[in-house]
CSV table of C-alpha atoms in Angstrom, one decimal:
chain,number,residue,atom,x,y,z
A,1,UNK,CA,-9.9,-36.6,42.5
A,2,UNK,CA,-9.2,-37.9,39.0
A,3,UNK,CA,-12.7,-39.2,38.8
A,4,UNK,CA,-14.1,-35.8,39.8
A,5,UNK,CA,-12.1,-34.0,37.2
A,6,UNK,CA,-13.3,-36.5,34.6
A,7,UNK,CA,-16.9,-36.1,35.6
A,8,UNK,CA,-16.7,-32.3,35.6
A,9,UNK,CA,-15.1,-32.1,32.1
A,10,UNK,CA,-17.5,-31.1,29.4
A,11,UNK,CA,-18.5,-33.9,27.1
A,12,UNK,CA,-17.0,-33.8,23.6
A,13,UNK,CA,-19.4,-33.1,20.7
A,14,UNK,CA,-20.7,-36.3,19.1
A,15,UNK,CA,-19.5,-37.1,15.6
A,16,UNK,CA,-22.1,-37.0,12.8
A,17,UNK,CA,-22.9,-40.3,11.2
A,18,UNK,CA,-21.7,-40.9,7.7
A,19,UNK,CA,-25.3,-40.9,6.4
A,20,UNK,CA,-25.6,-37.3,7.5
A,21,UNK,CA,-22.6,-36.2,5.5
A,22,UNK,CA,-23.0,-38.2,2.3
A,23,UNK,CA,-25.8,-35.9,0.9
A,24,UNK,CA,-23.4,-33.0,0.9
A,25,UNK,CA,-20.9,-34.7,-1.5
A,26,UNK,CA,-22.8,-34.0,-4.7
A,27,UNK,CA,-23.5,-30.3,-4.0
A,28,UNK,CA,-19.9,-29.8,-3.0
A,29,UNK,CA,-18.5,-31.6,-6.1
A,30,UNK,CA,-20.7,-29.5,-8.4
A,31,UNK,CA,-19.9,-26.2,-6.7
A,32,UNK,CA,-16.2,-27.1,-6.6
A,33,UNK,CA,-15.9,-27.8,-10.4
A,34,UNK,CA,-18.2,-24.8,-11.4
A,35,UNK,CA,-16.3,-22.4,-9.1
A,36,UNK,CA,-13.0,-23.4,-10.5
A,37,UNK,CA,-14.2,-23.0,-14.1
A,38,UNK,CA,-15.6,-19.5,-13.3
A,39,UNK,CA,-12.2,-18.5,-11.8
A,40,UNK,CA,-10.2,-19.9,-14.7
A,41,UNK,CA,-12.6,-18.4,-17.2
A,42,UNK,CA,-12.4,-14.9,-15.7
A,43,UNK,CA,-8.6,-15.1,-15.2
A,44,UNK,CA,-8.0,-16.4,-18.7
A,45,UNK,CA,-10.2,-13.7,-20.3
A,46,UNK,CA,-8.3,-11.0,-18.3
A,47,UNK,CA,-4.9,-12.5,-19.3
A,48,UNK,CA,-5.8,-12.7,-23.0
A,49,UNK,CA,-7.0,-9.1,-23.0
A,50,UNK,CA,-3.9,-8.0,-21.0
A,51,UNK,CA,-1.6,-9.6,-23.6
A,52,UNK,CA,-3.4,-7.7,-26.4
A,53,UNK,CA,-3.5,-4.3,-24.6
A,54,UNK,CA,0.1,-4.5,-23.4
A,55,UNK,CA,1.7,-6.2,-26.4
A,56,UNK,CA,0.5,-5.9,-30.0
A,57,UNK,CA,-1.5,-2.8,-29.4
A,58,UNK,CA,1.3,-0.5,-28.2
A,59,UNK,CA,3.6,-2.1,-30.8
A,60,UNK,CA,1.2,-1.2,-33.6
A,61,UNK,CA,1.0,2.4,-32.2
A,62,UNK,CA,4.7,2.7,-32.0
A,63,UNK,CA,4.6,3.2,-28.2
A,64,UNK,CA,6.9,1.4,-25.8
A,65,UNK,CA,5.0,-1.4,-23.8
A,66,UNK,CA,6.6,-0.2,-20.5
A,67,UNK,CA,6.6,3.5,-21.3
A,68,UNK,CA,5.2,5.9,-18.7
A,69,UNK,CA,2.9,7.3,-21.4
A,70,UNK,CA,1.3,3.9,-22.2
A,71,UNK,CA,0.9,3.1,-18.5
A,72,UNK,CA,-0.9,6.4,-18.0
A,73,UNK,CA,-3.1,5.8,-21.0
A,74,UNK,CA,-4.0,2.2,-20.1
A,75,UNK,CA,-4.8,2.9,-16.5
A,76,UNK,CA,-6.9,5.9,-17.3
A,77,UNK,CA,-8.7,3.9,-20.1
A,78,UNK,CA,-9.3,1.1,-17.6
A,79,UNK,CA,-10.8,3.5,-15.1
A,80,UNK,CA,-13.1,4.9,-17.8
A,81,UNK,CA,-14.1,1.4,-19.0
A,82,UNK,CA,-14.8,0.1,-15.4
A,83,UNK,CA,-16.5,3.3,-14.6
A,84,UNK,CA,-18.9,2.8,-17.5
A,85,UNK,CA,-19.7,-0.7,-16.3
A,86,UNK,CA,-20.3,0.4,-12.7
A,87,UNK,CA,-22.5,3.3,-14.0
A,88,UNK,CA,-24.5,1.7,-16.7
A,89,UNK,CA,-24.6,-2.1,-16.4
A,90,UNK,CA,-27.5,-3.4,-14.3
A,91,UNK,CA,-26.5,-4.0,-10.7
A,92,UNK,CA,-23.6,-1.5,-10.9
A,93,UNK,CA,-21.0,-4.4,-10.6
A,94,UNK,CA,-22.0,-5.1,-7.0
A,95,UNK,CA,-21.4,-3.3,-3.8
A,96,UNK,CA,-18.5,-0.9,-3.0
A,97,UNK,CA,-15.5,-3.3,-3.1
A,98,UNK,CA,-14.0,-1.5,-0.1
A,99,UNK,CA,-16.8,-3.0,2.0
A,100,UNK,CA,-16.4,-6.6,0.8
A,101,UNK,CA,-13.9,-9.2,2.0
A,102,UNK,CA,-13.6,-12.9,1.3
A,103,UNK,CA,-16.9,-13.6,3.0
A,104,UNK,CA,-19.0,-12.2,0.1
A,105,UNK,CA,-22.7,-11.4,0.4
A,106,UNK,CA,-25.2,-13.3,-1.8
A,107,UNK,CA,-25.7,-11.0,-4.8
A,108,UNK,CA,-28.8,-11.2,-7.1
A,109,UNK,CA,-28.1,-13.0,-10.4
A,110,UNK,CA,-28.6,-9.8,-12.4
A,111,UNK,CA,-25.6,-8.2,-10.7
A,112,UNK,CA,-23.1,-11.0,-11.6
A,113,UNK,CA,-22.5,-10.2,-15.4
A,114,UNK,CA,-21.5,-6.7,-14.6
A,115,UNK,CA,-19.2,-7.8,-11.8
A,116,UNK,CA,-17.5,-10.4,-14.1
A,117,UNK,CA,-17.0,-7.7,-16.8
A,118,UNK,CA,-15.6,-5.2,-14.4
A,119,UNK,CA,-13.2,-7.8,-12.9
A,120,UNK,CA,-11.9,-8.9,-16.3
A,121,UNK,CA,-11.3,-5.3,-17.4
A,122,UNK,CA,-9.5,-4.6,-14.2
A,123,UNK,CA,-7.2,-7.6,-14.5
A,124,UNK,CA,-6.3,-6.7,-18.1
A,125,UNK,CA,-5.8,-3.0,-17.5
A,126,UNK,CA,-3.2,-3.0,-14.8
A,127,UNK,CA,-4.7,-1.9,-11.4
A,128,UNK,CA,-3.0,-3.6,-8.4
A,129,UNK,CA,-5.8,-6.0,-7.4
A,130,UNK,CA,-6.4,-9.7,-7.7
A,131,UNK,CA,-9.5,-11.6,-8.8
A,132,UNK,CA,-10.3,-13.3,-5.5
A,133,UNK,CA,-13.0,-11.1,-3.9
A,134,UNK,CA,-15.2,-10.6,-7.0
A,135,UNK,CA,-14.8,-14.2,-8.2
A,136,UNK,CA,-15.9,-15.4,-4.7
A,137,UNK,CA,-18.8,-13.1,-4.9
A,138,UNK,CA,-19.8,-14.3,-8.3
A,139,UNK,CA,-19.5,-18.0,-7.3
A,140,UNK,CA,-21.5,-17.4,-4.1
A,141,UNK,CA,-24.3,-15.7,-6.0
A,142,UNK,CA,-24.4,-18.5,-8.7
A,143,UNK,CA,-24.2,-21.3,-6.1
A,144,UNK,CA,-27.0,-19.8,-4.0
A,145,UNK,CA,-29.3,-19.1,-7.0
A,146,UNK,CA,-28.7,-22.4,-8.9
A,147,UNK,CA,-28.7,-24.5,-5.7
A,148,UNK,CA,-32.0,-23.2,-4.5
A,149,UNK,CA,-33.4,-23.8,-7.9
A,150,UNK,CA,-32.2,-27.3,-8.7
A,151,UNK,CA,-31.3,-28.8,-5.2
A,152,UNK,CA,-33.9,-27.1,-2.9
A,153,UNK,CA,-33.5,-29.7,-0.2
A,154,UNK,CA,-29.9,-28.7,0.5
A,155,UNK,CA,-29.7,-26.1,3.3
A,156,UNK,CA,-29.5,-22.6,1.8
A,157,UNK,CA,-26.8,-21.5,4.2
A,158,UNK,CA,-24.5,-24.1,2.9
A,159,UNK,CA,-24.1,-22.8,-0.7
A,160,UNK,CA,-22.1,-19.6,0.2
A,161,UNK,CA,-19.7,-21.7,2.3
A,162,UNK,CA,-19.2,-24.2,-0.4
A,163,UNK,CA,-18.6,-21.5,-3.0
A,164,UNK,CA,-16.1,-19.7,-0.9
A,165,UNK,CA,-14.2,-22.8,-0.1
A,166,UNK,CA,-14.2,-24.0,-3.7
A,167,UNK,CA,-13.0,-20.6,-5.0
A,168,UNK,CA,-10.2,-20.4,-2.4
A,169,UNK,CA,-9.1,-24.0,-3.4
A,170,UNK,CA,-9.2,-23.0,-7.0
A,171,UNK,CA,-7.2,-19.8,-6.4
A,172,UNK,CA,-4.3,-21.6,-4.7
A,173,UNK,CA,-4.6,-24.9,-6.5
A,174,UNK,CA,-4.8,-26.8,-3.2
A,175,UNK,CA,-7.7,-27.5,-0.7
A,176,UNK,CA,-5.4,-26.8,2.2
A,177,UNK,CA,-5.9,-23.1,1.9
A,178,UNK,CA,-9.7,-23.5,1.8
A,179,UNK,CA,-9.6,-25.8,4.9
A,180,UNK,CA,-7.5,-23.3,6.8
A,181,UNK,CA,-9.7,-20.3,6.0
A,182,UNK,CA,-12.9,-22.1,6.7
A,183,UNK,CA,-11.6,-23.5,10.0
A,184,UNK,CA,-10.5,-20.0,11.0
A,185,UNK,CA,-13.9,-18.6,10.2
A,186,UNK,CA,-15.7,-21.4,12.1
A,187,UNK,CA,-13.5,-20.8,15.2
A,188,UNK,CA,-15.5,-17.6,16.0
A,189,UNK,CA,-18.9,-19.2,15.6
A,190,UNK,CA,-21.0,-21.7,17.7
A,191,UNK,CA,-21.2,-24.9,15.7
A,192,UNK,CA,-22.9,-28.2,16.3
A,193,UNK,CA,-20.8,-31.3,16.2
A,194,UNK,CA,-17.1,-31.7,15.6
A,195,UNK,CA,-14.9,-29.5,13.5
A,196,UNK,CA,-14.2,-32.0,10.8
A,197,UNK,CA,-17.9,-32.8,10.4
A,198,UNK,CA,-18.4,-29.0,9.8
A,199,UNK,CA,-15.6,-28.7,7.3
A,200,UNK,CA,-16.3,-32.0,5.5
A,201,UNK,CA,-18.5,-30.4,2.8
A,202,UNK,CA,-16.4,-27.2,2.3
A,203,UNK,CA,-13.2,-29.3,2.2
A,204,UNK,CA,-14.8,-31.5,-0.5
A,205,UNK,CA,-15.7,-28.4,-2.5
A,206,UNK,CA,-12.2,-26.9,-2.0
A,207,UNK,CA,-10.7,-30.2,-3.2
A,208,UNK,CA,-12.8,-30.4,-6.3
A,209,UNK,CA,-12.0,-26.7,-7.1
A,210,UNK,CA,-8.3,-27.2,-6.6
A,211,UNK,CA,-8.2,-30.4,-8.7
A,212,UNK,CA,-10.2,-28.8,-11.5
A,213,UNK,CA,-7.8,-25.8,-11.6
A,214,UNK,CA,-4.8,-28.1,-11.5
A,215,UNK,CA,-6.1,-30.1,-14.5
A,216,UNK,CA,-7.1,-27.0,-16.5
A,217,UNK,CA,-4.5,-24.3,-15.6
A,218,UNK,CA,-1.7,-26.1,-13.7
A,219,UNK,CA,-1.0,-23.1,-11.3
A,220,UNK,CA,2.2,-22.9,-9.3
A,221,UNK,CA,3.3,-20.5,-6.6
A,222,UNK,CA,6.9,-21.8,-6.0
A,223,UNK,CA,9.3,-19.0,-6.7
A,224,UNK,CA,12.3,-21.4,-7.1
A,225,UNK,CA,14.3,-19.7,-4.4
A,226,UNK,CA,17.3,-21.5,-2.9
A,227,UNK,CA,16.2,-23.8,0.0
A,228,UNK,CA,17.0,-22.7,3.5
A,229,UNK,CA,18.3,-25.9,5.0
A,230,UNK,CA,18.9,-25.9,8.7
A,231,UNK,CA,17.9,-22.5,10.2
A,232,UNK,CA,20.4,-20.5,12.2
A,233,UNK,CA,20.1,-18.0,14.9
A,234,UNK,CA,20.7,-15.2,12.4
A,235,UNK,CA,17.8,-16.6,10.3
A,236,UNK,CA,15.5,-16.4,13.3
A,237,UNK,CA,16.5,-12.8,14.0
A,238,UNK,CA,15.9,-11.9,10.4
A,239,UNK,CA,12.5,-13.5,10.4
A,240,UNK,CA,11.4,-11.7,13.5
A,241,UNK,CA,12.5,-8.3,12.2
A,242,UNK,CA,11.3,-8.6,8.6
A,243,UNK,CA,7.8,-10.0,9.5
A,244,UNK,CA,7.4,-7.2,12.1
A,245,UNK,CA,8.5,-4.5,9.7
A,246,UNK,CA,6.2,-5.9,7.0
A,247,UNK,CA,3.3,-5.9,9.4
A,248,UNK,CA,4.0,-2.3,10.4
A,249,UNK,CA,4.2,-1.2,6.8
A,250,UNK,CA,1.0,-3.0,5.9
A,251,UNK,CA,-0.7,-1.3,8.9
A,252,UNK,CA,0.3,2.0,7.5
A,253,UNK,CA,-1.6,1.1,4.3
A,254,UNK,CA,-4.5,-0.1,6.3
A,255,UNK,CA,-4.5,3.2,8.3
A,256,UNK,CA,-4.5,5.3,5.1
A,257,UNK,CA,-7.3,3.2,3.5
A,258,UNK,CA,-10.4,4.9,4.9
A,259,UNK,CA,-9.0,8.4,4.3
A,260,UNK,CA,-8.2,7.6,0.6
A,261,UNK,CA,-11.6,6.0,0.2
A,262,UNK,CA,-13.3,9.1,1.7
A,263,UNK,CA,-11.4,11.3,-0.7
A,264,UNK,CA,-12.6,9.3,-3.8
A,265,UNK,CA,-16.2,9.2,-2.4
A,266,UNK,CA,-16.3,12.9,-2.5
A,267,UNK,CA,-16.3,12.7,-6.3
A,268,UNK,CA,-19.6,10.9,-6.0
A,269,UNK,CA,-19.8,9.4,-9.5
A,270,UNK,CA,-18.1,6.3,-10.8
A,271,UNK,CA,-17.1,8.1,-14.0
A,272,UNK,CA,-15.1,10.5,-11.9
A,273,UNK,CA,-13.9,8.2,-9.1
A,274,UNK,CA,-12.5,5.4,-11.3
A,275,UNK,CA,-10.8,7.6,-14.0
A,276,UNK,CA,-9.3,9.7,-11.2
A,277,UNK,CA,-8.0,6.5,-9.6
A,278,UNK,CA,-6.6,5.5,-12.9
A,279,UNK,CA,-4.6,8.7,-13.1
A,280,UNK,CA,-3.2,8.2,-9.6
A,281,UNK,CA,-2.3,4.6,-10.4
A,282,UNK,CA,-0.5,5.9,-13.5
A,283,UNK,CA,1.6,8.1,-11.4
A,284,UNK,CA,2.4,5.3,-9.0
A,285,UNK,CA,3.3,3.0,-11.9
A,286,UNK,CA,5.7,5.7,-13.2
A,287,UNK,CA,7.3,5.7,-9.8
A,288,UNK,CA,7.5,1.9,-9.3
A,289,UNK,CA,7.8,0.6,-12.8
A,290,UNK,CA,5.7,-1.8,-14.8
A,291,UNK,CA,6.4,-4.7,-12.3
A,292,UNK,CA,4.1,-2.9,-9.8
A,293,UNK,CA,1.1,-3.2,-12.2
A,294,UNK,CA,-1.5,-6.0,-12.3
A,295,UNK,CA,-2.3,-8.5,-9.5
A,296,UNK,CA,1.4,-9.4,-9.0
A,297,UNK,CA,1.7,-13.1,-9.3
A,298,UNK,CA,3.7,-13.2,-12.6
A,299,UNK,CA,5.6,-10.1,-11.5
A,300,UNK,CA,6.8,-11.8,-8.3
A,301,UNK,CA,8.3,-14.6,-10.4
A,302,UNK,CA,10.2,-12.1,-12.4
A,303,UNK,CA,11.6,-10.5,-9.3
A,304,UNK,CA,12.6,-13.9,-7.8
A,305,UNK,CA,14.3,-15.2,-11.0
A,306,UNK,CA,17.0,-12.6,-10.8
A,307,UNK,CA,16.8,-10.6,-7.5
A,308,UNK,CA,20.3,-9.2,-8.1
A,309,UNK,CA,19.0,-7.1,-11.0
A,310,UNK,CA,17.4,-4.5,-8.6
A,311,UNK,CA,19.0,-2.4,-5.9
A,312,UNK,CA,17.7,-2.1,-2.4
A,313,UNK,CA,16.4,1.3,-3.3
A,314,UNK,CA,14.5,0.1,-6.3
A,315,UNK,CA,13.0,-2.8,-4.3
A,316,UNK,CA,12.0,-0.4,-1.5
A,317,UNK,CA,10.3,1.9,-4.1
A,318,UNK,CA,8.5,-1.1,-5.6
A,319,UNK,CA,7.2,-2.1,-2.2
A,320,UNK,CA,5.9,1.4,-1.3
A,321,UNK,CA,4.4,1.9,-4.8
A,322,UNK,CA,2.7,-1.4,-4.8
A,323,UNK,CA,1.1,-0.8,-1.4
A,324,UNK,CA,0.0,2.6,-2.4
A,325,UNK,CA,-1.4,1.3,-5.6
A,326,UNK,CA,-3.3,-1.4,-3.7
A,327,UNK,CA,-4.9,1.2,-1.4
A,328,UNK,CA,-5.9,3.5,-4.3
A,329,UNK,CA,-7.2,0.7,-6.5
A,330,UNK,CA,-9.4,-0.7,-3.7
A,331,UNK,CA,-10.5,2.7,-2.5
A,332,UNK,CA,-11.6,4.3,-5.8
A,333,UNK,CA,-13.9,1.5,-6.9
A,334,UNK,CA,-12.0,-1.1,-9.0
A,335,UNK,CA,-13.4,-4.6,-8.4
A,336,UNK,CA,-10.7,-6.9,-7.0
A,337,UNK,CA,-9.1,-8.5,-4.1
A,338,UNK,CA,-6.1,-7.5,-1.9
A,339,UNK,CA,-4.3,-10.8,-1.3
A,340,UNK,CA,-2.0,-11.1,-4.4
A,341,UNK,CA,-0.9,-7.4,-4.4
A,342,UNK,CA,0.0,-7.7,-0.7
A,343,UNK,CA,2.0,-10.8,-1.5
A,344,UNK,CA,4.0,-8.8,-4.1
A,345,UNK,CA,4.6,-6.0,-1.6
A,346,UNK,CA,5.8,-8.5,1.0
A,347,UNK,CA,8.1,-10.3,-1.4
A,348,UNK,CA,9.6,-7.1,-2.6
A,349,UNK,CA,10.3,-6.1,1.0
A,350,UNK,CA,11.9,-9.4,1.7
A,351,UNK,CA,14.1,-9.1,-1.4
A,352,UNK,CA,15.0,-5.5,-0.3
A,353,UNK,CA,16.1,-6.9,3.1
A,354,UNK,CA,18.4,-9.4,1.3
A,355,UNK,CA,19.8,-6.6,-0.9
A,356,UNK,CA,20.5,-4.5,2.2
A,357,UNK,CA,21.9,-7.4,4.3
A,358,UNK,CA,23.2,-10.2,2.0
A,359,UNK,CA,23.4,-12.5,5.0
A,360,UNK,CA,19.5,-12.6,5.0
A,361,UNK,CA,18.6,-15.7,3.2
A,362,UNK,CA,16.3,-15.1,0.2
A,363,UNK,CA,13.7,-17.7,1.3
A,364,UNK,CA,13.6,-16.2,4.8
A,365,UNK,CA,13.3,-12.6,3.5
A,366,UNK,CA,10.5,-13.4,1.0
A,367,UNK,CA,8.5,-15.7,3.2
A,368,UNK,CA,8.5,-13.5,6.3
A,369,UNK,CA,7.9,-10.4,4.3
A,370,UNK,CA,4.8,-11.9,2.8
A,371,UNK,CA,3.7,-13.3,6.2
A,372,UNK,CA,3.8,-9.9,7.9
A,373,UNK,CA,2.2,-8.1,5.0
A,374,UNK,CA,-0.7,-10.5,4.7
A,375,UNK,CA,-1.3,-10.5,8.4
A,376,UNK,CA,-1.7,-6.8,8.3
A,377,UNK,CA,-3.8,-6.6,5.1
A,378,UNK,CA,-6.1,-9.7,5.5
A,379,UNK,CA,-6.0,-10.5,9.2
A,380,UNK,CA,-6.1,-14.2,8.1
A,381,UNK,CA,-3.5,-15.9,10.2
A,382,UNK,CA,-3.6,-19.4,8.7
A,383,UNK,CA,-3.9,-18.2,5.1
A,384,UNK,CA,-0.9,-15.9,5.7
A,385,UNK,CA,1.2,-18.7,7.0
A,386,UNK,CA,0.2,-21.0,4.2
A,387,UNK,CA,0.8,-18.5,1.4
A,388,UNK,CA,4.2,-17.6,2.8
A,389,UNK,CA,5.2,-21.2,3.1
A,390,UNK,CA,4.1,-22.3,-0.5
A,391,UNK,CA,6.0,-19.5,-2.1
A,392,UNK,CA,9.4,-20.8,-1.0
A,393,UNK,CA,8.6,-24.6,-0.5
A,394,UNK,CA,11.5,-24.8,2.0
A,395,UNK,CA,10.7,-27.0,5.1
A,396,UNK,CA,13.3,-25.1,7.0
A,397,UNK,CA,11.2,-21.9,6.9
A,398,UNK,CA,8.1,-23.4,8.6
A,399,UNK,CA,9.3,-23.1,12.2
A,400,UNK,CA,10.7,-19.6,11.5
A,401,UNK,CA,7.3,-18.5,10.0
A,402,UNK,CA,5.5,-19.8,13.1
A,403,UNK,CA,7.8,-17.9,15.4
A,404,UNK,CA,7.8,-14.7,13.3
A,405,UNK,CA,4.0,-14.7,13.1
A,406,UNK,CA,3.8,-14.1,16.9
A,407,UNK,CA,5.2,-10.5,17.1
A,408,UNK,CA,3.6,-9.7,13.8
A,409,UNK,CA,0.2,-10.7,15.1
A,410,UNK,CA,0.7,-8.7,18.3
A,411,UNK,CA,1.2,-5.7,16.1
A,412,UNK,CA,-2.0,-6.1,14.0
A,413,UNK,CA,-4.5,-7.8,16.3
A,414,UNK,CA,-7.3,-5.5,17.5
A,415,UNK,CA,-6.5,-2.9,14.9
A,416,UNK,CA,-8.5,-1.9,11.9
A,417,UNK,CA,-8.6,-4.1,8.8
A,418,UNK,CA,-8.4,-3.1,5.2
A,419,UNK,CA,-12.2,-3.3,4.9
A,420,UNK,CA,-14.8,-0.7,5.6
A,421,UNK,CA,-18.4,-0.8,6.8
A,422,UNK,CA,-21.1,0.9,4.7
A,423,UNK,CA,-20.7,4.1,6.7
A,424,UNK,CA,-17.0,4.2,5.8
A,425,UNK,CA,-15.7,3.2,9.3
A,426,UNK,CA,-13.0,0.5,9.4
A,427,UNK,CA,-13.8,-3.1,10.4
A,428,UNK,CA,-11.9,-4.3,13.3
């Protein structure tokens, strides 16, 4: 019987010889370094412009940096500036951002300068989006164009995968995130050979991108929260509840997304859609405060440094305002990604849970809030777990996160994502 079972089992896929993988190392290395430099360059340009627009400029004009008036002015001005780029610059800064996820299409080279400019303006002006989606699109376009030109023997389908992995590695400062995202993407596709043979080149690109970013920018996502230690039954209960509530709240934003997008599309012109979006974002900033502006990474650190400075009501308001701002910014045409704003919303929700119930450990609240929110917004399970874990760097939370992801995933699986098709219908 054992022999029959052994004979009937499907044979495992053969491993690729080393000589088949070695030619991919140079392309992966080049793409990894270049993708990281593009990411750092766009982010640095946006940050320098942000410091000017939100520092010396309002000071010179005698306007408070965090005043409601200045937030309205800046968000409206950003909508006008990005609207001009989308309207007038060749390529119109790429496709509708509501239809694009992390798996970016290969854009023509002429589109990329406008997309870079629109992204830098968005990062500086305050809309609640991150750089991930447009930077991935830029790197995919550059890699496909330059790769076909200078390394024509490399398979054309490999360049977008290398660029995506390299950019994700650069974004998070570690290749682990790239490996998890690529592995999850490959799980739904037929692939020849073994998994590690297929992820060898993307993992190389992600590693080079992460190392380059670490050398140039030294990013860190650790919020410095108190470590959890040995989890208790109350921690498990809190993790299950907070992750599920975060997932449900995120799904509310996902459900509203196509309707908000359709409302802005009725304006038909980028010089109407984007300024109108800026006005709505100004109103949401007045509700949630300045911390709900921008992509949210720096602002999460400010929340975590002194969580007692905000009441549960204020943190709940920030959570809702940030989620609404994410929906509006992505729907009205600003070029940007949804991961980092969703992280802020999840972290604010976790801090709110701690403010309501002080027995909820800070690390548990933040990590599980981020986990549930990212599962709803991105539908990327491994990346959601990884991001939640690196924010708190507390080994005791890993088991809680794995358990909490189960009910949260049941709530979101099979439901629409925060991404639309060309006809405006949600992607499932």
